[in-house]
Tab-separated table of C-alpha atoms in Angstrom:
chain	number	residue	atom	x	y	z
L	90	MET	CA	0.106	0.222	0.218
L	91	LYS	CA	2.827	2.187	1.103
L	92	LYS	CA	4.829	1.516	-2.292
L	93	LEU	CA	1.530	2.167	-4.359
L	94	LEU	CA	1.073	5.479	-2.559
L	95	ILE	CA	4.614	6.636	-3.231
L	96	PHE	CA	4.154	5.397	-6.843
L	97	GLY	CA	1.291	7.571	-7.329
L	98	LEU	CA	2.848	10.586	-5.751
L	99	THR	CA	5.919	9.974	-8.119
L	100	ILE	CA	3.765	10.190	-11.099
L	101	SER	CA	1.727	13.081	-10.137
L	102	PHE	CA	4.966	15.109	-9.623
L	103	LEU	CA	6.353	14.177	-12.786
L	104	ILE	CA	2.648	15.169	-14.632
L	105	LEU	CA	3.119	18.583	-12.944
L	106	ALA	CA	6.520	18.993	-13.986
L	107	ALA	CA	5.600	18.241	-17.218
L	108	CYS	CA	2.845	20.495	-17.340
L	109	GLY	CA	5.077	23.448	-15.842
L	110	GLY	CA	7.678	22.934	-18.011
L	111	GLN	CA	5.137	23.253	-21.062
L	112	GLN	CA	3.694	26.420	-19.999
L	113	GLU	CA	7.182	27.488	-19.248
L	114	THR	CA	8.219	26.671	-23.015
L	115	LYS	CA	4.653	28.029	-23.852
L	116	LYS	CA	5.697	31.636	-22.143
L	117	ALA	CA	9.048	31.417	-23.972
L	118	THR	CA	8.232	30.884	-27.039
L	119	ASN	CA	5.221	33.361	-27.027
L	120	GLN	CA	7.779	36.015	-25.257
L	121	GLY	CA	10.356	35.055	-28.289
L	122	GLU	CA	14.528	35.479	-28.022
L	123	SER	CA	14.391	38.827	-26.533
L	124	GLY	CA	12.199	38.211	-23.589
L	125	ALA	CA	9.496	40.762	-24.404
L	126	PRO	CA	5.964	39.788	-24.466
L	127	LYS	CA	4.727	38.795	-28.193
L	128	ILE	CA	4.044	42.023	-29.569
L	129	ALA	CA	2.137	42.861	-32.655
L	130	SER	CA	3.208	46.121	-34.230
L	131	LEU	CA	0.531	48.382	-35.692
L	132	SER	CA	3.245	51.531	-36.848
L	133	ILE	CA	6.509	50.486	-38.915
L	134	HIS	CA	8.037	53.321	-36.879
L	135	LEU	CA	7.158	51.690	-33.432
L	136	THR	CA	8.388	48.258	-35.066
L	137	ASN	CA	11.700	50.000	-36.114
L	138	ASP	CA	12.148	51.713	-32.352
L	139	LEU	CA	11.356	48.194	-31.057
L	140	LEU	CA	14.628	46.926	-33.503
L	141	ALA	CA	16.652	49.555	-32.396
L	142	LEU	CA	16.223	47.909	-28.748
L	143	GLY	CA	17.052	44.681	-29.802
L	144	ILE	CA	13.358	43.383	-29.553
L	145	LYS	CA	11.582	41.778	-32.781
L	146	PRO	CA	7.786	42.282	-32.791
L	147	ALA	CA	5.479	39.004	-33.360
L	148	GLY	CA	4.303	40.687	-36.230
L	149	SER	CA	4.094	44.411	-37.569
L	150	VAL	CA	2.352	46.331	-40.515
L	151	VAL	CA	4.258	46.672	-43.842
L	152	GLY	CA	5.013	50.180	-45.934
L	153	GLY	CA	1.925	50.905	-47.630
L	154	GLY	CA	3.338	51.479	-51.101
L	155	LEU	CA	6.092	48.845	-50.919
L	156	LYS	CA	3.460	46.305	-49.292
L	157	ASP	CA	6.719	44.783	-47.520
L	158	PHE	CA	8.959	45.890	-44.513
L	159	LEU	CA	11.457	48.894	-45.051
L	160	PRO	CA	14.469	48.001	-46.932
L	161	HIS	CA	16.729	48.829	-44.176
L	162	ALA	CA	14.606	46.737	-41.700
L	163	LYS	CA	13.907	43.871	-43.422
L	164	GLU	CA	16.571	41.616	-42.475
L	165	GLN	CA	16.027	41.963	-39.289
L	166	LEU	CA	12.194	41.031	-39.648
L	167	SER	CA	12.565	37.877	-41.096
L	168	ASN	CA	10.721	35.694	-39.115
L	169	THR	CA	8.023	38.178	-38.357
L	170	LYS	CA	4.300	37.960	-39.272
L	171	LYS	CA	3.351	40.562	-41.811
L	172	LEU	CA	-0.115	42.516	-40.854
L	173	GLY	CA	-1.089	44.201	-44.038
L	174	ILE	CA	-0.316	48.115	-44.146
L	175	ALA	CA	-0.730	50.500	-41.178
L	176	ALA	CA	-3.730	52.256	-42.672
L	177	ASP	CA	-5.455	48.896	-42.712
L	178	PRO	CA	-4.225	46.334	-40.865
L	179	ASP	CA	-4.845	42.638	-41.852
L	180	MET	CA	-7.327	41.619	-38.807
L	181	GLU	CA	-7.452	37.954	-39.445
L	182	SER	CA	-3.457	37.832	-39.305
L	183	LEU	CA	-3.787	39.743	-35.791
L	184	LEU	CA	-6.266	37.678	-34.775
L	185	ALA	CA	-3.781	34.412	-35.868
L	186	LEU	CA	-0.616	35.840	-34.074
L	187	GLU	CA	-1.992	36.121	-30.747
L	188	PRO	CA	-0.631	38.744	-29.529
L	189	ASP	CA	0.603	39.557	-25.985
L	190	VAL	CA	0.346	43.380	-27.103
L	191	ILE	CA	-0.767	45.566	-29.625
L	192	TYR	CA	0.956	48.807	-30.372
L	193	VAL	CA	-0.733	51.279	-32.617
L	194	ASP	CA	0.036	54.598	-33.518
L	195	GLU	CA	-3.241	57.325	-32.401
L	196	GLU	CA	-3.445	58.683	-35.779
L	197	LEU	CA	-3.859	55.511	-37.791
L	198	ALA	CA	-6.301	53.887	-35.103
L	199	GLY	CA	-8.512	55.973	-35.068
L	200	GLN	CA	-12.025	55.318	-33.752
L	201	ASP	CA	-11.122	51.937	-33.880
L	202	LEU	CA	-8.967	51.099	-30.523
L	203	SER	CA	-11.674	48.896	-29.173
L	204	LYS	CA	-11.387	46.210	-32.030
L	205	TYR	CA	-7.652	45.926	-31.017
L	206	LYS	CA	-7.826	46.078	-27.253
L	207	LYS	CA	-10.575	43.009	-27.636
L	208	ILE	CA	-7.690	40.878	-28.746
L	209	ALA	CA	-4.986	41.848	-26.488
L	210	LYS	CA	-3.465	44.495	-24.527
L	211	THR	CA	-2.923	47.415	-26.291
L	212	GLU	CA	-0.509	50.707	-26.200
L	213	VAL	CA	-1.274	53.430	-28.011
L	214	PHE	CA	1.438	56.181	-29.018
L	215	ASN	CA	0.873	59.805	-30.295
L	216	LEU	CA	3.754	59.841	-33.148
L	217	SER	CA	2.667	63.216	-33.393
L	218	ASP	CA	3.696	64.139	-29.971
L	219	GLY	CA	7.555	64.145	-29.029
L	220	THR	CA	10.392	63.064	-30.938
L	221	TRP	CA	11.662	59.470	-31.848
L	222	ARG	CA	14.015	59.626	-28.408
L	223	ASP	CA	10.217	59.699	-26.290
L	224	HIS	CA	8.746	57.082	-28.625
L	225	LEU	CA	12.045	55.167	-27.822
L	226	LYS	CA	11.831	55.604	-24.192
L	227	LYS	CA	8.303	55.098	-23.689
L	228	ILE	CA	8.737	51.628	-25.413
L	229	ALA	CA	11.970	51.031	-23.454
L	230	LYS	CA	9.941	51.574	-20.339
L	231	LEU	CA	7.314	48.961	-21.510
L	232	VAL	CA	10.108	46.127	-22.341
L	233	ASP	CA	12.432	46.817	-19.437
L	234	LYS	CA	14.886	48.236	-21.585
L	235	GLU	CA	15.277	51.657	-20.277
L	236	LYS	CA	19.447	51.442	-20.002
L	237	GLU	CA	19.724	50.339	-23.388
L	238	ALA	CA	17.423	52.996	-24.485
L	239	ASP	CA	19.281	55.816	-23.027
L	240	GLN	CA	22.608	54.340	-24.370
L	241	TYR	CA	21.359	54.196	-27.715
L	242	ILE	CA	20.292	57.968	-27.750
L	243	LYS	CA	23.765	58.903	-26.230
L	244	ASP	CA	25.667	57.101	-29.114
L	245	TYR	CA	23.443	58.659	-31.579
L	246	ASP	CA	24.100	62.341	-30.683
L	247	GLN	CA	27.745	61.373	-30.365
L	248	GLN	CA	27.849	60.433	-33.764
L	249	ALA	CA	25.662	63.307	-34.904
L	250	LYS	CA	28.324	65.399	-33.352
L	251	GLU	CA	30.881	63.902	-35.288
L	252	VAL	CA	28.912	63.719	-38.213
L	253	LYS	CA	28.113	67.608	-38.097
L	254	SER	CA	32.033	68.151	-37.888
L	255	LEU	CA	32.512	66.438	-41.200
L	256	ILE	CA	29.736	68.338	-43.163
L	257	GLN	CA	31.069	71.690	-41.606
L	258	GLN	CA	34.477	70.849	-43.152
L	259	LYS	CA	32.409	70.432	-46.398
L	260	ILE	CA	30.316	73.144	-46.684
L	261	GLY	CA	31.272	75.466	-43.929
L	262	ASN	CA	28.478	77.394	-42.543
L	263	GLY	CA	26.873	77.387	-45.818
L	264	LYS	CA	22.510	76.960	-45.469
L	265	VAL	CA	21.099	73.661	-46.381
L	266	MET	CA	17.676	72.975	-47.861
L	267	ALA	CA	16.205	69.036	-48.753
L	268	ILE	CA	13.973	68.486	-51.620
L	269	ARG	CA	12.307	65.454	-52.792
L	270	VAL	CA	11.894	64.575	-56.541
L	271	THR	CA	8.581	61.983	-57.543
L	272	ALA	CA	7.120	61.093	-60.410
L	273	LYS	CA	4.812	64.491	-60.526
L	274	GLU	CA	6.269	66.890	-57.980
L	275	LEU	CA	8.937	68.749	-56.650
L	276	ARG	CA	9.114	68.835	-52.776
L	277	VAL	CA	11.171	71.062	-50.580
L	278	PHE	CA	11.362	69.810	-46.943
L	279	SER	CA	10.255	71.818	-43.953
L	280	MET	CA	11.574	72.373	-40.454
L	281	LYS	CA	9.079	69.561	-39.500
L	282	ARG	CA	9.803	65.987	-39.143
L	283	PRO	CA	10.955	63.532	-41.168
L	284	MET	CA	13.589	65.554	-42.513
L	285	GLY	CA	13.665	68.660	-40.800
L	286	PRO	CA	14.972	67.251	-37.067
L	287	ILE	CA	17.366	65.164	-38.427
L	288	LEU	CA	19.265	68.200	-40.700
L	289	PHE	CA	18.528	71.014	-38.443
L	290	GLU	CA	18.730	69.683	-35.080
L	291	ASP	CA	20.660	66.416	-34.920
L	292	LEU	CA	23.150	68.019	-37.335
L	293	GLY	CA	23.005	71.649	-36.553
L	294	LEU	CA	22.746	72.601	-40.016
L	295	THR	CA	21.732	76.246	-40.754
L	296	PRO	CA	18.027	75.962	-43.255
L	297	VAL	CA	17.932	78.287	-45.786
L	298	ASP	CA	15.629	81.091	-45.078
L	299	GLY	CA	12.984	79.873	-47.335
L	300	VAL	CA	12.686	76.494	-45.475
L	301	LYS	CA	11.724	78.468	-42.116
L	302	LYS	CA	9.054	80.428	-43.626
L	303	LEU	CA	7.626	77.149	-44.694
L	304	ASP	CA	4.178	75.899	-42.611
L	305	SER	CA	6.031	73.870	-39.575
L	306	LYS	CA	3.034	72.074	-39.623
L	307	ARG	CA	3.254	70.089	-42.479
L	308	PRO	CA	6.584	67.922	-43.502
L	309	PHE	CA	6.882	69.324	-47.117
L	310	GLU	CA	5.731	71.923	-49.433
L	311	VAL	CA	5.486	71.049	-53.468
L	312	ILE	CA	6.823	73.606	-55.700
L	313	SER	CA	7.668	74.687	-58.953
L	314	GLN	CA	11.551	74.196	-60.300
L	315	GLU	CA	11.412	77.493	-61.358
L	316	VAL	CA	11.411	79.067	-57.550
L	317	LEU	CA	14.612	76.718	-57.092
L	318	PRO	CA	16.929	79.576	-57.087
L	319	ASP	CA	15.018	81.955	-54.375
L	320	PHE	CA	16.124	79.651	-51.742
L	321	ASP	CA	19.651	80.078	-52.626
L	322	ALA	CA	21.089	77.002	-50.628
L	323	ASP	CA	24.563	76.300	-50.393
L	324	ALA	CA	24.118	72.692	-50.266
L	325	ILE	CA	20.734	70.503	-50.933
L	326	PHE	CA	20.217	67.300	-50.379
L	327	VAL	CA	17.932	65.171	-52.486
L	328	VAL	CA	15.702	62.537	-52.121
L	329	VAL	CA	14.584	60.795	-55.777
L	330	ASN	CA	11.930	58.248	-55.272
L	331	GLN	CA	12.702	54.949	-56.768
L	332	ASP	CA	10.177	54.527	-59.670
L	333	ASP	CA	11.921	55.132	-63.124
L	334	GLN	CA	9.309	57.639	-63.580
L	335	ALA	CA	10.875	59.816	-60.785
L	336	GLN	CA	14.232	58.583	-61.927
L	337	GLN	CA	13.703	60.289	-64.941
L	338	ALA	CA	12.233	63.509	-63.713
L	339	PHE	CA	15.344	63.788	-61.588
L	340	LYS	CA	17.289	63.470	-64.775
L	341	GLN	CA	15.525	65.822	-66.598
L	342	LEU	CA	15.526	68.386	-63.593
L	343	GLU	CA	19.638	67.897	-63.996
L	344	LYS	CA	19.416	69.240	-67.212
L	345	THR	CA	17.509	72.387	-66.974
L	346	PRO	CA	19.594	75.844	-66.927
L	347	ILE	CA	17.515	76.491	-63.593
L	348	TRP	CA	19.421	73.532	-61.738
L	349	LYS	CA	22.903	74.137	-63.559
L	350	GLY	CA	22.516	77.732	-62.244
L	351	LEU	CA	21.994	77.030	-58.632
L	352	LYS	CA	24.502	77.712	-56.253
L	353	ALA	CA	25.203	74.120	-54.506
L	354	VAL	CA	25.139	72.940	-57.874
L	355	LYS	CA	27.860	75.092	-58.993
L	356	LYS	CA	29.898	74.145	-55.659
L	357	ASN	CA	29.584	70.762	-56.195
L	358	GLN	CA	27.150	70.578	-53.258
L	359	VAL	CA	24.558	68.436	-53.998
L	360	TYR	CA	24.021	65.500	-51.980
L	361	THR	CA	21.476	62.528	-53.398
L	362	ILE	CA	20.090	60.215	-50.245
L	363	ALA	CA	17.290	57.060	-50.572
L	364	ASP	CA	14.157	57.867	-48.951
L	365	GLN	CA	14.746	54.908	-46.288
L	366	PRO	CA	16.125	55.244	-44.050
L	367	TRP	CA	16.139	58.868	-44.372
L	368	LEU	CA	12.262	59.448	-43.782
L	369	ASP	CA	11.672	56.924	-41.627
L	370	TYR	CA	11.702	58.954	-38.250
L	371	SER	CA	12.633	55.987	-36.179
L	372	ALA	CA	15.247	55.662	-33.560
L	373	LEU	CA	16.571	52.810	-36.435
L	374	GLY	CA	16.013	54.610	-39.202
L	375	ASN	CA	17.629	58.235	-38.011
L	376	LYS	CA	20.547	55.745	-36.574
L	377	MET	CA	21.225	54.129	-40.089
L	378	ALA	CA	21.048	57.722	-42.000
L	379	MET	CA	23.752	59.268	-39.692
L	380	ASP	CA	25.641	56.011	-40.585
L	381	GLU	CA	25.260	57.006	-44.162
L	382	ALA	CA	26.037	60.814	-43.579
L	383	LYS	CA	29.242	59.760	-41.801
L	384	LYS	CA	30.300	57.679	-44.894
L	385	MET	CA	29.123	60.438	-47.459
L	386	PHE	CA	31.188	62.790	-45.910
L	387	SER	CA	33.967	61.256	-44.870
L	388	ASN	CA	34.989	60.284	-48.563
């Protein structure tokens, strides 16, 4: 009788241990390699802030135009499930993911917050409020990575100082502007994100007077090529969309007397940069843009 009791208790302990092990395995799987909760990110910017902290979300929305993860982050998201575009997430895929928490952009989520809250705990970010540093710190607090976030920002600011010095060696105290060429439009960036802060705050470059006068609530303003000389920039950063029509539009612009007569062109101070990572405006995107700037101005 005593032997049977001991045997029964032994079996019970083994079963409990096995169940506990399964729960721990499930928990570990749910949290992923980083130890963070199973996160579904419904903003590409929040996704890239997570990556900056070494956290790979279980699921993420993709870039609207690309229908894919942004190129500078794609490799790091190899095992991340695609959840549609930010403006219209794939709810079926989100449900199937069974996330522990959902990160949403308040502006894009709008009145739909309740439907996300029914699926999992939902963290709401106002990406129009504060800087990418603020967004990174908020995420860091949620995932217990505050020291890592502080170090990331410290390293970024130090690098920005180095790059600022490199740029000044090239253009001195010259005034700067940034433009974007699309298939149909010529845009000049304002002081507002995504381009304004990295050029005029992080790198401390001096904007041309015309840029200062642009609407600070809008990221850019559409202009005609005829007014380009009015900005009188000593250096111009140019973003050209990757589609063939935009590339052709820039080639045509370069052939015009207006372009050839620009001060920046005559000084050979025109710097072509990619839309990504420069227009990402996330911790990851800004760091990669800074890396590119350092390489560009070190040559």
